[in-house]
């Protein structure tokens, strides 16, 4: 459960920074996403999810998460 909370918190911080610092970039990215097919967007989402899980696994393997007091449940 700790992994999920940590992940969501980091995601919201990153998202908030992008929206606050570069709102025009978000609009351009959304326009570019509209040009992709649903299948391409789905594959991009799956790739992002796999990369995120790999990064969490790597952080856990490096001992980063236990040092933060978070253990997998």
PDB file of C-alpha atoms in Angstrom, residues 18-52:
ATOM      1  CA  UNK A  18       3.996  20.622 -15.527  1.00  0.00           C
ATOM      2  CA  UNK A  19       0.546  22.230 -15.337  1.00  0.00           C
ATOM      3  CA  UNK A  20       1.882  25.137 -13.245  1.00  0.00           C
ATOM      4  CA  UNK A  21       5.098  25.796 -15.171  1.00  0.00           C
ATOM      5  CA  UNK A  22       4.128  24.976 -18.768  1.00  0.00           C
ATOM      6  CA  UNK A  23       0.358  25.051 -19.360  1.00  0.00           C
ATOM      7  CA  UNK A  24       0.835  25.875 -23.055  1.00  0.00           C
ATOM      8  CA  UNK A  25       2.991  22.765 -23.465  1.00  0.00           C
ATOM      9  CA  UNK A  26       0.140  20.666 -22.047  1.00  0.00           C
ATOM     10  CA  UNK A  27      -2.229  22.062 -24.668  1.00  0.00           C
ATOM     11  CA  UNK A  28       0.269  21.269 -27.437  1.00  0.00           C
ATOM     12  CA  UNK A  29       0.754  17.730 -26.120  1.00  0.00           C
ATOM     13  CA  UNK A  30      -3.003  17.170 -25.961  1.00  0.00           C
ATOM     14  CA  UNK A  31      -3.340  18.373 -29.560  1.00  0.00           C
ATOM     15  CA  UNK A  32      -0.580  15.961 -30.614  1.00  0.00           C
ATOM     16  CA  UNK A  33      -2.286  13.106 -28.756  1.00  0.00           C
ATOM     17  CA  UNK A  34      -5.499  13.754 -30.673  1.00  0.00           C
ATOM     18  CA  UNK A  35      -3.612  12.917 -33.871  1.00  0.00           C
ATOM     19  CA  UNK A  36      -2.790   9.418 -32.604  1.00  0.00           C
ATOM     20  CA  UNK A  37      -5.174   6.520 -33.014  1.00  0.00           C
ATOM     21  CA  UNK A  38      -6.814   4.952 -29.972  1.00  0.00           C
ATOM     22  CA  UNK A  39      -4.552   1.925 -30.338  1.00  0.00           C
ATOM     23  CA  UNK A  40      -1.420   4.106 -30.384  1.00  0.00           C
ATOM     24  CA  UNK A  41      -2.596   5.953 -27.259  1.00  0.00           C
ATOM     25  CA  UNK A  42      -3.362   2.651 -25.540  1.00  0.00           C
ATOM     26  CA  UNK A  43       0.109   1.306 -26.357  1.00  0.00           C
ATOM     27  CA  UNK A  44       1.733   4.521 -25.104  1.00  0.00           C
ATOM     28  CA  UNK A  45      -0.206   4.198 -21.856  1.00  0.00           C
ATOM     29  CA  UNK A  46       0.828   0.577 -21.420  1.00  0.00           C
ATOM     30  CA  UNK A  47       4.459   1.468 -22.117  1.00  0.00           C
ATOM     31  CA  UNK A  48       4.349   4.289 -19.554  1.00  0.00           C
ATOM     32  CA  UNK A  49       2.802   1.958 -16.994  1.00  0.00           C
ATOM     33  CA  UNK A  50       5.455  -0.702 -17.610  1.00  0.00           C
ATOM     34  CA  UNK A  51       8.234   1.883 -17.308  1.00  0.00           C
ATOM     35  CA  UNK A  52       6.770   3.171 -14.044  1.00  0.00           C
TER      36      UNK A  52
END
